[in-house]
């Protein structure tokens, strides 16, 4: 018998829980110290395992198991009741209402998100369009300030139209000023900077750089407004 | 209720929701289930939790039990699987040092208890499938064939696992300084001589 065979037979001996070591195994270990040592180690393990197996700790699980079982059954019963009550259940209605509210809130949030995205994406083109539109308005205002063949408006309405046109022209010029700032890559002047259109009183570099190209336009506008006012007052005087 | 009620009657009573049958069911098998859990998990608290869970699962699935077959292997299958799952989950968590040696109730320290503790420590070092195999074979005293049926694997695999478990545990005991010759000599002494 080889040592390999001995090990296999020894395992079989333990697997079958045999009591007496077979003779052929005893013969082998009689002249093979290595296998004898292995057999002794396994035998010692068997003895220790027997002690280990005999330890029988006491436990009482019945109460705890039955308690958990009862709790589990109560939960199942409650779940079944709430399912059978269905739509009449206040909790169901509440959860249904909450679901609808959540759905509506989600839809609103989606619409707002799309709107914000659209505004952001079109911001640059919108600004450009706005600037060109305001320029057109300013030009139109200036043109309207010139006396034309149209009948002149009278009274408060004339003044409203005049101020409206002036406001549009001012907005257009402000837009042009902003474009100028962007083009020259300079910082915006602080809020207490003198007027952008005058140029006379500004000592600040930024406002000077703005006021210089805008000054003629501002003067032209002021002149146009003055002449228009003069025209209005004259026509009012002549009519009265 | 009579204690010698058959397994089928017991199961039928449990399925009918009779609390007395459920109590008897737990009391009849708690020693076996808890013993397996305690040997495999080495911690009394964990073993109690898992053993309770085993019974709850058994009650939930009693309608699936084949009345033609014995109840014990069916319960042991559930217990072995739950223990293995628990061991695998524990393997992913750090093990608190103060929970490592509470596997047995307090008793007078003896050589026998020392050996049992060494075996339990050695067992805890094995892979979960070796532990399952070892505990079912030695602690539950099942045959290789029964172990294979419970673990749902070939008998050859069970023999291999048992062999490796023995070898690793024997090696562990050797490293822990348990001298087989001394142990064998101690075992072969007349037990009465200790009393004199």
XYZ file of C-alpha atoms in Angstrom, chain B residues 28-186:
159
model
C -39.104 19.515 18.843
C -36.516 20.873 16.434
C -34.985 23.881 18.213
C -32.104 21.893 19.690
C -31.112 20.505 16.316
C -31.481 23.809 14.468
C -29.846 25.914 17.139
C -26.996 23.415 17.504
C -26.249 23.626 13.803
C -26.474 27.416 13.776
C -24.304 27.779 16.848
C -21.603 25.480 15.480
C -21.583 27.211 12.153
C -21.811 30.795 13.354
C -19.827 30.508 16.620
C -21.847 33.330 18.192
C -24.804 32.590 20.388
C -26.652 35.792 19.549
C -26.284 35.279 15.801
C -27.250 31.634 16.161
C -30.470 32.526 18.002
C -31.396 35.087 15.351
C -30.737 32.733 12.479
C -32.488 29.823 14.195
C -35.598 31.951 14.673
C -35.424 32.963 11.051
C -35.156 29.315 10.041
C -38.378 28.501 11.872
C -40.182 31.474 10.387
C -39.116 30.398 6.909
C -40.161 26.865 7.666
C -43.630 28.003 8.750
C -43.973 30.143 5.640
C -43.050 27.202 3.399
C -44.592 24.286 5.244
C -47.140 23.842 2.450
C -44.237 22.966 0.128
C -42.932 20.189 2.341
C -43.295 16.725 0.836
C -45.078 14.639 3.448
C -43.472 11.477 2.068
C -40.040 12.617 3.187
C -38.705 13.222 6.700
C -38.933 16.704 8.096
C -35.482 16.827 9.648
C -33.381 17.029 6.450
C -35.789 19.587 5.040
C -35.292 21.818 8.091
C -31.555 21.231 8.093
C -31.406 22.341 4.468
C -33.063 25.630 5.358
C -30.795 26.062 8.364
C -27.604 25.235 6.466
C -28.486 27.686 3.707
C -29.341 30.446 6.155
C -26.105 29.894 8.061
C -24.070 29.962 4.901
C -25.753 33.185 3.774
C -25.087 34.678 7.190
C -21.436 33.651 7.073
C -21.020 35.172 3.623
C -22.609 38.408 4.798
C -20.404 38.366 7.873
C -17.374 37.922 5.649
C -18.116 41.327 4.180
C -18.293 42.922 7.633
C -15.570 43.374 10.256
C -15.943 40.999 13.192
C -16.002 42.599 16.649
C -13.327 41.026 18.839
C -15.591 40.733 21.887
C -18.038 38.516 20.024
C -15.620 35.850 19.000
C -15.854 33.444 21.899
C -19.398 33.336 23.184
C -20.432 30.157 21.480
C -21.008 28.086 24.588
C -22.784 28.801 27.870
C -20.654 29.279 30.955
C -19.573 25.989 32.477
C -16.744 24.733 34.593
C -13.609 24.783 32.515
C -12.376 21.326 31.679
C -9.952 19.811 29.217
C -12.946 18.665 27.261
C -14.263 22.180 26.992
C -10.834 23.401 25.887
C -10.831 20.857 23.093
C -14.332 21.828 22.081
C -13.325 25.466 21.968
C -10.301 24.653 19.864
C -12.477 22.739 17.439
C -14.913 25.636 17.268
C -12.078 28.071 16.571
C -10.667 25.776 13.926
C -14.097 25.421 12.371
C -14.514 29.173 12.133
C -11.406 29.367 9.946
C -12.894 27.069 7.285
C -14.723 28.042 4.137
C -18.527 28.122 4.580
C -19.121 25.001 2.475
C -16.533 23.049 4.499
C -18.180 24.251 7.689
C -21.604 23.163 6.475
C -20.271 19.780 5.535
C -18.351 19.269 8.759
C -21.181 20.343 11.056
C -23.790 18.275 9.262
C -21.556 15.214 9.304
C -20.148 15.430 12.827
C -22.563 17.507 14.854
C -25.788 16.324 13.225
C -24.275 12.853 12.670
C -25.627 12.586 9.133
C -24.182 10.220 6.565
C -22.254 11.438 3.544
C -25.269 10.622 1.415
C -27.612 12.684 3.610
C -25.195 15.596 3.678
C -24.988 15.492 -0.104
C -28.771 15.577 -0.347
C -29.069 18.525 2.017
C -26.334 20.493 0.316
C -27.620 19.415 -3.096
C -24.236 18.270 -4.366
C -22.589 14.930 -5.308
C -21.344 12.593 -2.602
C -17.837 12.846 -4.016
C -17.874 16.565 -3.407
C -18.982 16.040 0.177
C -16.149 13.528 0.724
C -13.636 15.974 -0.725
C -14.912 18.827 1.426
C -14.900 16.644 4.523
C -11.361 15.515 3.818
C -10.129 19.080 3.328
C -11.982 20.246 6.427
C -10.320 17.518 8.507
C -6.887 18.272 7.118
C -7.184 22.010 7.713
C -8.539 21.530 11.204
C -5.863 19.009 12.083
C -3.253 21.445 10.850
C -4.844 24.207 12.902
C -4.736 22.078 16.030
C -1.097 21.198 15.343
C -0.206 24.883 15.101
C -2.132 25.535 18.306
C 0.157 23.070 20.037
C -2.209 20.172 20.637
C 0.055 17.146 20.779
C -1.720 14.111 19.359
C 0.422 11.616 21.284
C -0.310 13.318 24.596
C -3.995 13.546 23.694
C -4.185 9.922 22.727
C -2.383 8.843 25.866
C -4.728 10.985 27.935
